[in-house]
Amino acid sequence: DGDSKTAWVEGAKDYGVGELMIVSCIDLKKPLQIWAGYGKSPAIFTQNSRPKRIKTLIIRGDNPGFTQNGTWYYNLQVIKQAEIDLKDVNGFQPLAIPKFDVSKYTDNNQNVTEYNYFLGIVILDVYKGTKYSDTCISEIKN
């Protein structure tokens, strides 16, 4: 959301190891950065857990369908993945993702269409917070 004072927080009872976050509104063809942790203040950052090791997934989906409630995608497939270690810093750091080729397909109306691509992040290990087990990510951006 462009505000490091807010964060995505996994919903598990513990540290969220194994939890998946899917990022849809980002350009995977450009370099990425991540703010791993809750950036609201230095105290809040250390009190909450932060991702230490993650798995990044490149997810490909077919042309969206539209409803009054939003957009939906089908035939989702993980086409690339990699494990990376993150630094324990209260700020942005580079987020390396696996290289992938953008491909196209022919839809039901015989239109040649580019697949939609999403970033998935799976928490594998965390820097434990001094007060809370919640694992937070404040930002992911180009």
Short mmCIF file of N, CA, C and O in Angstrom, two decimals:
data_model
loop_
_atom_site.label_atom_id
_atom_site.label_comp_id
_atom_site.label_asym_id
_atom_site.label_seq_id
_atom_site.Cartn_x
_atom_site.Cartn_y
_atom_site.Cartn_z
N ASP A 1 0.81 -1.20 0.00
CA ASP A 1 0.00 0.00 0.00
C ASP A 1 0.85 1.26 0.00
O ASP A 1 0.33 2.36 0.10
N GLY A 2 2.17 1.12 -0.07
CA GLY A 2 3.06 2.27 -0.11
C GLY A 2 3.30 2.91 1.25
O GLY A 2 3.86 4.01 1.32
N ASP A 3 2.91 2.26 2.33
CA ASP A 3 3.05 2.83 3.67
C ASP A 3 3.76 1.83 4.57
O ASP A 3 3.17 0.81 4.96
N SER A 4 5.00 2.08 4.93
CA SER A 4 5.77 1.14 5.76
C SER A 4 5.26 1.09 7.20
O SER A 4 5.68 0.24 7.98
N LYS A 5 4.33 1.98 7.55
CA LYS A 5 3.76 1.96 8.91
C LYS A 5 2.58 0.98 9.02
O LYS A 5 1.98 0.84 10.07
N THR A 6 2.26 0.31 7.90
CA THR A 6 1.26 -0.75 7.91
C THR A 6 1.97 -2.03 7.46
O THR A 6 3.07 -1.99 6.91
N ALA A 7 1.33 -3.18 7.69
CA ALA A 7 1.99 -4.43 7.34
C ALA A 7 0.97 -5.52 7.05
O ALA A 7 -0.13 -5.53 7.59
N TRP A 8 1.37 -6.47 6.19
CA TRP A 8 0.67 -7.74 6.04
C TRP A 8 1.15 -8.61 7.19
O TRP A 8 2.35 -8.66 7.50
N VAL A 9 0.21 -9.26 7.87
CA VAL A 9 0.54 -10.14 8.99
C VAL A 9 -0.10 -11.49 8.74
O VAL A 9 -1.31 -11.58 8.48
N GLU A 10 0.70 -12.54 8.79
CA GLU A 10 0.14 -13.89 8.58
C GLU A 10 -0.87 -14.18 9.69
O GLU A 10 -0.81 -13.58 10.75
N GLY A 11 -1.79 -15.08 9.45
CA GLY A 11 -2.88 -15.32 10.39
C GLY A 11 -2.75 -16.56 11.24
O GLY A 11 -3.71 -16.97 11.87
N ALA A 12 -1.56 -17.17 11.28
CA ALA A 12 -1.39 -18.39 12.06
C ALA A 12 -1.23 -18.08 13.54
O ALA A 12 -0.93 -16.96 13.93
N LYS A 13 -1.41 -19.10 14.37
CA LYS A 13 -1.27 -18.92 15.82
C LYS A 13 0.18 -18.76 16.25
O LYS A 13 0.47 -18.20 17.29
N ASP A 14 1.10 -19.26 15.44
CA ASP A 14 2.51 -19.18 15.81
C ASP A 14 3.23 -18.19 14.88
O ASP A 14 2.71 -17.13 14.60
N TYR A 15 4.40 -18.56 14.39
CA TYR A 15 5.23 -17.66 13.59
C TYR A 15 4.88 -17.64 12.11
O TYR A 15 5.48 -16.91 11.34
N GLY A 16 3.92 -18.44 11.70
CA GLY A 16 3.47 -18.41 10.31
C GLY A 16 4.36 -19.16 9.33
O GLY A 16 4.24 -18.95 8.12
N VAL A 17 5.21 -20.02 9.82
CA VAL A 17 6.03 -20.82 8.91
C VAL A 17 5.10 -21.67 8.05
O VAL A 17 4.19 -22.32 8.55
N GLY A 18 5.29 -21.59 6.74
CA GLY A 18 4.43 -22.30 5.79
C GLY A 18 3.31 -21.44 5.22
O GLY A 18 2.67 -21.85 4.26
N GLU A 19 3.06 -20.27 5.79
CA GLU A 19 2.00 -19.39 5.28
C GLU A 19 2.42 -18.78 3.94
O GLU A 19 3.59 -18.50 3.70
N LEU A 20 1.43 -18.56 3.08
CA LEU A 20 1.65 -18.06 1.72
C LEU A 20 1.02 -16.69 1.55
O LEU A 20 -0.14 -16.48 1.94
N MET A 21 1.76 -15.77 0.96
CA MET A 21 1.27 -14.45 0.57
C MET A 21 1.35 -14.39 -0.96
O MET A 21 2.38 -14.76 -1.53
N ILE A 22 0.29 -13.95 -1.62
CA ILE A 22 0.31 -13.78 -3.08
C ILE A 22 0.18 -12.30 -3.39
O ILE A 22 -0.74 -11.64 -2.93
N VAL A 23 1.13 -11.79 -4.17
CA VAL A 23 1.16 -10.39 -4.56
C VAL A 23 0.76 -10.30 -6.02
O VAL A 23 1.42 -10.88 -6.88
N SER A 24 -0.32 -9.57 -6.29
CA SER A 24 -0.83 -9.53 -7.66
C SER A 24 -0.54 -8.22 -8.39
O SER A 24 -0.46 -8.19 -9.59
N CYS A 25 -0.39 -7.14 -7.69
CA CYS A 25 -0.25 -5.82 -8.33
C CYS A 25 1.19 -5.35 -8.33
O CYS A 25 1.54 -4.36 -7.69
N ILE A 26 2.03 -6.09 -9.04
CA ILE A 26 3.46 -5.75 -9.08
C ILE A 26 4.02 -6.19 -10.43
O ILE A 26 3.54 -7.16 -11.02
N ASP A 27 5.00 -5.47 -10.94
CA ASP A 27 5.61 -5.79 -12.23
C ASP A 27 6.80 -6.71 -12.00
O ASP A 27 7.85 -6.27 -11.54
N LEU A 28 6.63 -7.98 -12.32
CA LEU A 28 7.68 -8.97 -12.08
C LEU A 28 8.81 -8.88 -13.10
O LEU A 28 9.79 -9.61 -13.00
N LYS A 29 8.69 -7.99 -14.08
CA LYS A 29 9.75 -7.80 -15.08
C LYS A 29 10.77 -6.77 -14.60
O LYS A 29 11.79 -6.58 -15.23
N LYS A 30 10.46 -6.08 -13.50
CA LYS A 30 11.35 -5.05 -12.95
C LYS A 30 11.91 -5.52 -11.61
O LYS A 30 11.32 -6.37 -10.95
N PRO A 31 13.06 -4.95 -11.19
CA PRO A 31 13.63 -5.33 -9.88
C PRO A 31 12.65 -5.05 -8.74
O PRO A 31 11.88 -4.09 -8.79
N LEU A 32 12.70 -5.91 -7.73
CA LEU A 32 11.79 -5.80 -6.58
C LEU A 32 12.57 -5.50 -5.30
O LEU A 32 13.75 -5.85 -5.17
N GLN A 33 11.85 -4.91 -4.34
CA GLN A 33 12.37 -4.67 -3.00
C GLN A 33 11.33 -5.15 -2.01
O GLN A 33 10.13 -5.12 -2.28
N ILE A 34 11.81 -5.57 -0.83
CA ILE A 34 10.91 -6.01 0.24
C ILE A 34 11.31 -5.30 1.54
O ILE A 34 12.50 -5.07 1.79
N TRP A 35 10.31 -4.95 2.32
CA TRP A 35 10.52 -4.46 3.69
C TRP A 35 9.99 -5.58 4.57
O TRP A 35 8.80 -5.68 4.83
N ALA A 36 10.89 -6.44 5.02
CA ALA A 36 10.52 -7.61 5.81
C ALA A 36 10.46 -7.20 7.28
O ALA A 36 11.47 -6.92 7.89
N GLY A 37 9.26 -7.13 7.81
CA GLY A 37 9.06 -6.70 9.18
C GLY A 37 8.03 -5.58 9.23
O GLY A 37 7.55 -5.11 8.19
N TYR A 38 7.67 -5.17 10.41
CA TYR A 38 6.69 -4.11 10.62
C TYR A 38 7.46 -2.81 10.81
O TYR A 38 8.06 -2.56 11.84
N GLY A 39 7.42 -1.94 9.81
CA GLY A 39 8.24 -0.74 9.80
C GLY A 39 7.68 0.47 10.52
O GLY A 39 8.19 1.57 10.36
N LYS A 40 6.65 0.29 11.32
CA LYS A 40 5.99 1.42 11.99
C LYS A 40 6.95 2.22 12.87
O LYS A 40 6.90 3.44 12.91
N SER A 41 7.83 1.53 13.60
CA SER A 41 8.83 2.18 14.45
C SER A 41 9.91 1.14 14.74
O SER A 41 9.67 -0.06 14.60
N PRO A 42 11.08 1.58 15.20
CA PRO A 42 12.12 0.60 15.55
C PRO A 42 11.67 -0.38 16.64
O PRO A 42 11.97 -1.56 16.57
N ALA A 43 10.90 0.10 17.61
CA ALA A 43 10.41 -0.79 18.68
C ALA A 43 9.43 -1.83 18.14
O ALA A 43 9.55 -3.02 18.45
N ILE A 44 8.48 -1.39 17.33
CA ILE A 44 7.50 -2.32 16.74
C ILE A 44 8.20 -3.33 15.84
O ILE A 44 7.83 -4.51 15.80
N PHE A 45 9.22 -2.88 15.11
CA PHE A 45 9.97 -3.78 14.23
C PHE A 45 10.57 -4.94 15.04
O PHE A 45 10.41 -6.10 14.66
N THR A 46 11.24 -4.64 16.14
CA THR A 46 11.88 -5.71 16.91
C THR A 46 10.89 -6.54 17.73
O THR A 46 11.14 -7.72 17.99
N GLN A 47 9.75 -5.96 18.10
CA GLN A 47 8.75 -6.70 18.88
C GLN A 47 8.04 -7.77 18.06
O GLN A 47 7.60 -8.77 18.60
N ASN A 48 7.89 -7.54 16.74
CA ASN A 48 7.22 -8.49 15.85
C ASN A 48 8.24 -9.32 15.10
O ASN A 48 9.37 -8.90 14.85
N SER A 49 7.83 -10.52 14.69
CA SER A 49 8.71 -11.40 13.93
C SER A 49 8.81 -10.92 12.49
O SER A 49 7.92 -10.25 11.97
N ARG A 50 9.94 -11.28 11.86
CA ARG A 50 10.20 -10.91 10.47
C ARG A 50 10.63 -12.14 9.69
O ARG A 50 11.29 -13.03 10.24
N PRO A 51 10.31 -12.20 8.39
CA PRO A 51 10.79 -13.34 7.60
C PRO A 51 12.31 -13.36 7.53
O PRO A 51 12.94 -12.33 7.31
N LYS A 52 12.87 -14.51 7.75
CA LYS A 52 14.32 -14.71 7.68
C LYS A 52 14.68 -15.46 6.40
O LYS A 52 15.59 -15.10 5.69
N ARG A 53 13.95 -16.52 6.13
CA ARG A 53 14.13 -17.32 4.91
C ARG A 53 12.76 -17.50 4.28
O ARG A 53 11.79 -17.84 4.97
N ILE A 54 12.69 -17.23 2.98
CA ILE A 54 11.42 -17.35 2.25
C ILE A 54 11.62 -18.15 0.97
O ILE A 54 12.75 -18.30 0.50
N LYS A 55 10.53 -18.65 0.47
CA LYS A 55 10.50 -19.25 -0.86
C LYS A 55 9.71 -18.29 -1.74
O LYS A 55 8.59 -17.91 -1.38
N THR A 56 10.30 -17.87 -2.85
CA THR A 56 9.56 -17.04 -3.80
C THR A 56 9.04 -17.94 -4.92
O THR A 56 9.74 -18.84 -5.38
N LEU A 57 7.81 -17.69 -5.30
CA LEU A 57 7.15 -18.47 -6.36
C LEU A 57 6.73 -17.54 -7.48
O LEU A 57 6.20 -16.46 -7.21
N ILE A 58 6.94 -17.95 -8.70
CA ILE A 58 6.34 -17.27 -9.84
C ILE A 58 5.13 -18.11 -10.23
O ILE A 58 5.26 -19.29 -10.56
N ILE A 59 3.96 -17.49 -10.15
CA ILE A 59 2.70 -18.19 -10.41
C ILE A 59 2.10 -17.65 -11.70
O ILE A 59 1.98 -16.44 -11.87
N ARG A 60 1.73 -18.56 -12.61
CA ARG A 60 1.16 -18.18 -13.89
C ARG A 60 -0.32 -18.56 -13.91
O ARG A 60 -0.68 -19.64 -13.45
N GLY A 61 -1.15 -17.68 -14.44
CA GLY A 61 -2.58 -17.95 -14.54
C GLY A 61 -3.14 -17.53 -15.88
O GLY A 61 -2.65 -16.60 -16.51
N ASP A 62 -4.19 -18.23 -16.29
CA ASP A 62 -4.86 -17.90 -17.55
C ASP A 62 -5.66 -16.62 -17.42
O ASP A 62 -5.89 -16.11 -16.32
N ASN A 63 -6.13 -16.16 -18.57
CA ASN A 63 -6.90 -14.93 -18.69
C ASN A 63 -7.98 -14.83 -17.61
O ASN A 63 -8.66 -15.81 -17.32
N PRO A 64 -8.13 -13.66 -17.02
CA PRO A 64 -9.09 -13.53 -15.92
C PRO A 64 -10.54 -13.57 -16.38
O PRO A 64 -10.86 -13.27 -17.52
N GLY A 65 -11.38 -13.91 -15.47
CA GLY A 65 -12.81 -13.76 -15.62
C GLY A 65 -13.23 -12.62 -14.71
O GLY A 65 -12.53 -12.28 -13.76
N PHE A 66 -14.34 -12.02 -15.00
CA PHE A 66 -14.77 -10.86 -14.21
C PHE A 66 -16.15 -11.10 -13.63
O PHE A 66 -17.01 -11.69 -14.28
N THR A 67 -16.35 -10.67 -12.39
CA THR A 67 -17.65 -10.74 -11.73
C THR A 67 -17.89 -9.39 -11.06
O THR A 67 -17.00 -8.53 -11.06
N GLN A 68 -19.05 -9.22 -10.47
CA GLN A 68 -19.32 -7.97 -9.75
C GLN A 68 -18.43 -7.84 -8.53
O GLN A 68 -18.26 -6.75 -7.98
N ASN A 69 -17.81 -8.93 -8.08
CA ASN A 69 -16.95 -8.90 -6.90
C ASN A 69 -15.47 -8.78 -7.23
O ASN A 69 -14.65 -8.68 -6.32
N GLY A 70 -15.11 -8.81 -8.50
CA GLY A 70 -13.71 -8.66 -8.85
C GLY A 70 -13.29 -9.60 -9.97
O GLY A 70 -14.11 -10.12 -10.72
N THR A 71 -11.99 -9.81 -10.06
CA THR A 71 -11.37 -10.61 -11.11
C THR A 71 -10.97 -11.98 -10.56
O THR A 71 -10.53 -12.08 -9.44
N TRP A 72 -11.13 -13.01 -11.39
CA TRP A 72 -10.66 -14.33 -11.00
C TRP A 72 -9.79 -14.90 -12.10
O TRP A 72 -9.92 -14.54 -13.27
N TYR A 73 -8.86 -15.77 -11.73
CA TYR A 73 -7.91 -16.39 -12.65
C TYR A 73 -8.04 -17.89 -12.51
O TYR A 73 -8.46 -18.39 -11.48
N TYR A 74 -7.67 -18.62 -13.54
CA TYR A 74 -7.76 -20.07 -13.48
C TYR A 74 -6.49 -20.71 -14.04
O TYR A 74 -5.66 -20.04 -14.62
N ASN A 75 -6.37 -22.03 -13.85
CA ASN A 75 -5.18 -22.79 -14.25
C ASN A 75 -3.91 -22.21 -13.64
O ASN A 75 -2.89 -22.08 -14.32
N LEU A 76 -3.96 -21.84 -12.36
CA LEU A 76 -2.78 -21.31 -11.70
C LEU A 76 -1.72 -22.40 -11.56
O LEU A 76 -2.03 -23.52 -11.15
N GLN A 77 -0.49 -22.05 -11.92
CA GLN A 77 0.62 -23.00 -11.85
C GLN A 77 1.87 -22.30 -11.35
O GLN A 77 2.16 -21.18 -11.79
N VAL A 78 2.60 -22.93 -10.46
CA VAL A 78 3.92 -22.42 -10.06
C VAL A 78 4.88 -22.84 -11.16
O VAL A 78 5.05 -24.03 -11.43
N ILE A 79 5.49 -21.84 -11.82
CA ILE A 79 6.40 -22.17 -12.92
C ILE A 79 7.87 -22.03 -12.55
O ILE A 79 8.73 -22.60 -13.20
N LYS A 80 8.17 -21.27 -11.50
CA LYS A 80 9.55 -21.12 -11.01
C LYS A 80 9.49 -20.90 -9.51
O LYS A 80 8.52 -20.34 -9.00
N GLN A 81 10.55 -21.30 -8.79
CA GLN A 81 10.62 -21.04 -7.37
C GLN A 81 12.08 -21.01 -6.93
O GLN A 81 12.94 -21.58 -7.59
N ALA A 82 12.32 -20.30 -5.83
CA ALA A 82 13.67 -20.22 -5.27
C ALA A 82 13.56 -19.90 -3.79
O ALA A 82 12.60 -19.27 -3.35
N GLU A 83 14.55 -20.34 -3.02
CA GLU A 83 14.62 -20.00 -1.60
C GLU A 83 15.68 -18.92 -1.42
O GLU A 83 16.76 -19.00 -2.04
N ILE A 84 15.36 -17.91 -0.59
CA ILE A 84 16.32 -16.84 -0.35
C ILE A 84 16.33 -16.48 1.13
O ILE A 84 15.34 -16.67 1.83
N ASP A 85 17.46 -15.96 1.58
CA ASP A 85 17.62 -15.47 2.94
C ASP A 85 17.48 -13.96 2.92
O ASP A 85 18.03 -13.29 2.03
N LEU A 86 16.75 -13.42 3.89
CA LEU A 86 16.59 -11.98 4.03
C LEU A 86 17.40 -11.49 5.21
O LEU A 86 17.60 -12.20 6.19
N LYS A 87 17.87 -10.24 5.11
CA LYS A 87 18.59 -9.62 6.22
C LYS A 87 17.58 -9.12 7.24
O LYS A 87 16.43 -8.84 6.92
N ASP A 88 18.02 -8.98 8.47
CA ASP A 88 17.17 -8.46 9.54
C ASP A 88 17.38 -6.96 9.66
O ASP A 88 18.03 -6.47 10.58
N VAL A 89 16.83 -6.22 8.69
CA VAL A 89 16.97 -4.76 8.65
C VAL A 89 15.60 -4.11 8.59
O VAL A 89 14.69 -4.62 7.95
N ASN A 90 15.46 -2.99 9.27
CA ASN A 90 14.20 -2.24 9.27
C ASN A 90 14.23 -1.25 8.11
O ASN A 90 14.46 -0.05 8.28
N GLY A 91 14.02 -1.76 6.91
CA GLY A 91 14.05 -0.96 5.70
C GLY A 91 14.00 -1.87 4.49
O GLY A 91 13.93 -3.09 4.60
N PHE A 92 14.05 -1.24 3.31
CA PHE A 92 14.00 -2.01 2.07
C PHE A 92 15.30 -2.75 1.82
O PHE A 92 16.38 -2.29 2.19
N GLN A 93 15.17 -3.92 1.19
CA GLN A 93 16.30 -4.70 0.71
C GLN A 93 15.89 -5.34 -0.61
O GLN A 93 14.69 -5.51 -0.88
N PRO A 94 16.84 -5.67 -1.47
CA PRO A 94 16.49 -6.30 -2.75
C PRO A 94 15.77 -7.63 -2.52
O PRO A 94 16.08 -8.36 -1.59
N LEU A 95 14.82 -7.92 -3.41
CA LEU A 95 14.11 -9.20 -3.38
C LEU A 95 14.35 -9.90 -4.71
O LEU A 95 13.77 -9.51 -5.73
N ALA A 96 15.24 -10.85 -4.70
CA ALA A 96 15.56 -11.60 -5.91
C ALA A 96 14.44 -12.60 -6.19
O ALA A 96 13.98 -13.28 -5.27
N ILE A 97 14.02 -12.66 -7.44
CA ILE A 97 13.03 -13.66 -7.84
C ILE A 97 13.60 -14.48 -8.99
O ILE A 97 14.50 -14.01 -9.69
N PRO A 98 13.11 -15.69 -9.17
CA PRO A 98 13.62 -16.51 -10.27
C PRO A 98 13.30 -15.88 -11.63
O PRO A 98 12.23 -15.29 -11.81
N LYS A 99 14.24 -15.99 -12.55
CA LYS A 99 14.00 -15.51 -13.91
C LYS A 99 13.01 -16.44 -14.59
O LYS A 99 13.01 -17.64 -14.36
N PHE A 100 12.15 -15.86 -15.41
CA PHE A 100 11.15 -16.65 -16.12
C PHE A 100 10.85 -15.99 -17.45
O PHE A 100 11.08 -14.79 -17.63
N ASP A 101 10.35 -16.78 -18.38
CA ASP A 101 9.95 -16.27 -19.69
C ASP A 101 8.46 -15.98 -19.67
O ASP A 101 7.67 -16.79 -19.20
N VAL A 102 8.10 -14.81 -20.20
CA VAL A 102 6.69 -14.45 -20.35
C VAL A 102 6.18 -15.18 -21.59
O VAL A 102 6.77 -15.10 -22.66
N SER A 103 5.10 -15.91 -21.44
CA SER A 103 4.56 -16.66 -22.57
C SER A 103 3.10 -16.29 -22.82
O SER A 103 2.46 -15.62 -22.01
N LYS A 104 2.61 -16.75 -23.96
CA LYS A 104 1.24 -16.43 -24.39
C LYS A 104 0.49 -17.71 -24.68
O LYS A 104 1.07 -18.78 -24.85
N TYR A 105 -0.83 -17.59 -24.73
CA TYR A 105 -1.69 -18.72 -25.07
C TYR A 105 -2.86 -18.20 -25.89
O TYR A 105 -3.12 -17.01 -25.95
N THR A 106 -3.59 -19.13 -26.51
CA THR A 106 -4.77 -18.78 -27.28
C THR A 106 -6.00 -19.06 -26.43
O THR A 106 -6.19 -20.19 -25.97
N ASP A 107 -6.81 -18.02 -26.18
CA ASP A 107 -7.98 -18.20 -25.33
C ASP A 107 -9.15 -18.80 -26.10
O ASP A 107 -9.03 -19.13 -27.28
N ASN A 108 -10.29 -18.95 -25.44
CA ASN A 108 -11.47 -19.58 -26.05
C ASN A 108 -12.02 -18.81 -27.24
O ASN A 108 -12.72 -19.37 -28.07
N ASN A 109 -11.72 -17.52 -27.33
CA ASN A 109 -12.17 -16.69 -28.46
C ASN A 109 -11.11 -16.58 -29.55
O ASN A 109 -11.20 -15.73 -30.42
N GLN A 110 -10.09 -17.45 -29.47
CA GLN A 110 -8.99 -17.49 -30.42
C GLN A 110 -8.11 -16.24 -30.40
O GLN A 110 -7.44 -15.92 -31.37
N ASN A 111 -8.11 -15.53 -29.27
CA ASN A 111 -7.23 -14.37 -29.10
C ASN A 111 -5.92 -14.85 -28.47
O ASN A 111 -5.94 -15.64 -27.53
N VAL A 112 -4.80 -14.35 -28.99
CA VAL A 112 -3.51 -14.66 -28.38
C VAL A 112 -3.32 -13.69 -27.22
O VAL A 112 -3.37 -12.47 -27.38
N THR A 113 -3.16 -14.26 -26.03
CA THR A 113 -3.16 -13.48 -24.79
C THR A 113 -1.95 -13.84 -23.96
O THR A 113 -1.57 -15.01 -23.87
N GLU A 114 -1.34 -12.83 -23.32
CA GLU A 114 -0.22 -13.08 -22.41
C GLU A 114 -0.76 -13.61 -21.09
O GLU A 114 -1.78 -13.14 -20.59
N TYR A 115 -0.10 -14.61 -20.55
CA TYR A 115 -0.47 -15.13 -19.23
C TYR A 115 -0.34 -14.02 -18.18
O TYR A 115 0.42 -13.07 -18.35
N ASN A 116 -1.05 -14.16 -17.09
CA ASN A 116 -0.92 -13.27 -15.93
C ASN A 116 0.08 -13.92 -14.98
O ASN A 116 0.07 -15.14 -14.81
N TYR A 117 0.93 -13.09 -14.36
CA TYR A 117 1.96 -13.60 -13.45
C TYR A 117 1.82 -12.94 -12.09
O TYR A 117 1.56 -11.74 -12.00
N PHE A 118 2.02 -13.74 -11.06
CA PHE A 118 1.91 -13.28 -9.67
C PHE A 118 3.14 -13.73 -8.90
O PHE A 118 3.77 -14.73 -9.25
N LEU A 119 3.43 -13.02 -7.82
CA LEU A 119 4.52 -13.39 -6.93
C LEU A 119 3.93 -14.06 -5.70
O LEU A 119 3.02 -13.52 -5.07
N GLY A 120 4.43 -15.22 -5.36
CA GLY A 120 4.06 -15.89 -4.12
C GLY A 120 5.26 -15.88 -3.17
O GLY A 120 6.40 -16.01 -3.62
N ILE A 121 4.98 -15.69 -1.89
CA ILE A 121 6.03 -15.74 -0.87
C ILE A 121 5.58 -16.70 0.22
O ILE A 121 4.50 -16.52 0.79
N VAL A 122 6.39 -17.69 0.49
CA VAL A 122 6.13 -18.67 1.55
C VAL A 122 7.16 -18.43 2.66
O VAL A 122 8.36 -18.38 2.38
N ILE A 123 6.69 -18.29 3.89
CA ILE A 123 7.60 -18.10 5.04
C ILE A 123 8.20 -19.45 5.42
O ILE A 123 7.47 -20.40 5.70
N LEU A 124 9.53 -19.53 5.42
CA LEU A 124 10.23 -20.76 5.78
C LEU A 124 10.87 -20.69 7.16
O LEU A 124 10.98 -21.69 7.85
N ASP A 125 11.34 -19.49 7.54
CA ASP A 125 11.97 -19.29 8.84
C ASP A 125 11.85 -17.81 9.19
O ASP A 125 11.64 -16.98 8.31
N VAL A 126 11.95 -17.49 10.47
CA VAL A 126 11.73 -16.11 10.92
C VAL A 126 12.81 -15.65 11.90
O VAL A 126 13.45 -16.47 12.56
N TYR A 127 12.98 -14.34 11.97
CA TYR A 127 13.66 -13.70 13.08
C TYR A 127 12.56 -13.48 14.11
O TYR A 127 11.58 -12.78 13.84
N LYS A 128 12.67 -14.08 15.27
CA LYS A 128 11.60 -14.01 16.26
C LYS A 128 11.52 -12.64 16.91
O LYS A 128 12.54 -12.04 17.26
N GLY A 129 10.28 -12.16 17.07
CA GLY A 129 10.06 -10.90 17.74
C GLY A 129 10.28 -11.02 19.23
O GLY A 129 10.14 -12.10 19.81
N THR A 130 10.61 -9.90 19.87
CA THR A 130 10.85 -9.91 21.32
C THR A 130 9.55 -9.97 22.11
O THR A 130 9.57 -10.33 23.29
N LYS A 131 8.41 -9.65 21.46
CA LYS A 131 7.14 -9.64 22.18
C LYS A 131 6.05 -10.46 21.49
O LYS A 131 5.27 -11.12 22.17
N TYR A 132 5.99 -10.41 20.15
CA TYR A 132 4.90 -11.06 19.42
C TYR A 132 5.44 -12.12 18.47
O TYR A 132 6.54 -12.01 17.95
N SER A 133 4.63 -13.13 18.21
CA SER A 133 5.00 -14.16 17.24
C SER A 133 4.52 -13.80 15.84
O SER A 133 4.90 -14.46 14.88
N ASP A 134 3.68 -12.77 15.70
CA ASP A 134 3.22 -12.36 14.37
C ASP A 134 4.41 -12.08 13.46
O ASP A 134 5.33 -11.38 13.85
N THR A 135 4.36 -12.62 12.24
CA THR A 135 5.40 -12.35 11.25
C THR A 135 4.83 -11.36 10.25
O THR A 135 3.76 -11.58 9.69
N CYS A 136 5.56 -10.27 10.04
CA CYS A 136 5.04 -9.13 9.26
C CYS A 136 5.90 -8.83 8.04
O CYS A 136 7.13 -9.02 8.06
N ILE A 137 5.25 -8.32 7.00
CA ILE A 137 5.92 -7.77 5.83
C ILE A 137 5.24 -6.43 5.56
O ILE A 137 4.04 -6.37 5.32
N SER A 138 6.03 -5.34 5.60
CA SER A 138 5.45 -4.01 5.41
C SER A 138 5.24 -3.66 3.94
O SER A 138 4.23 -3.07 3.60
N GLU A 139 6.20 -3.98 3.09
CA GLU A 139 6.12 -3.54 1.70
C GLU A 139 6.79 -4.53 0.76
O GLU A 139 7.79 -5.15 1.13
N ILE A 140 6.27 -4.60 -0.45
CA ILE A 140 6.94 -5.22 -1.58
C ILE A 140 6.66 -4.28 -2.74
O ILE A 140 5.51 -3.93 -3.00
N LYS A 141 7.74 -3.83 -3.42
CA LYS A 141 7.53 -2.84 -4.48
C LYS A 141 8.61 -2.97 -5.54
O LYS A 141 9.63 -3.60 -5.33
N ASN A 142 8.36 -2.29 -6.68
CA ASN A 142 9.37 -2.17 -7.74
C ASN A 142 10.25 -0.98 -7.40
O ASN A 142 9.85 -0.04 -6.76
#
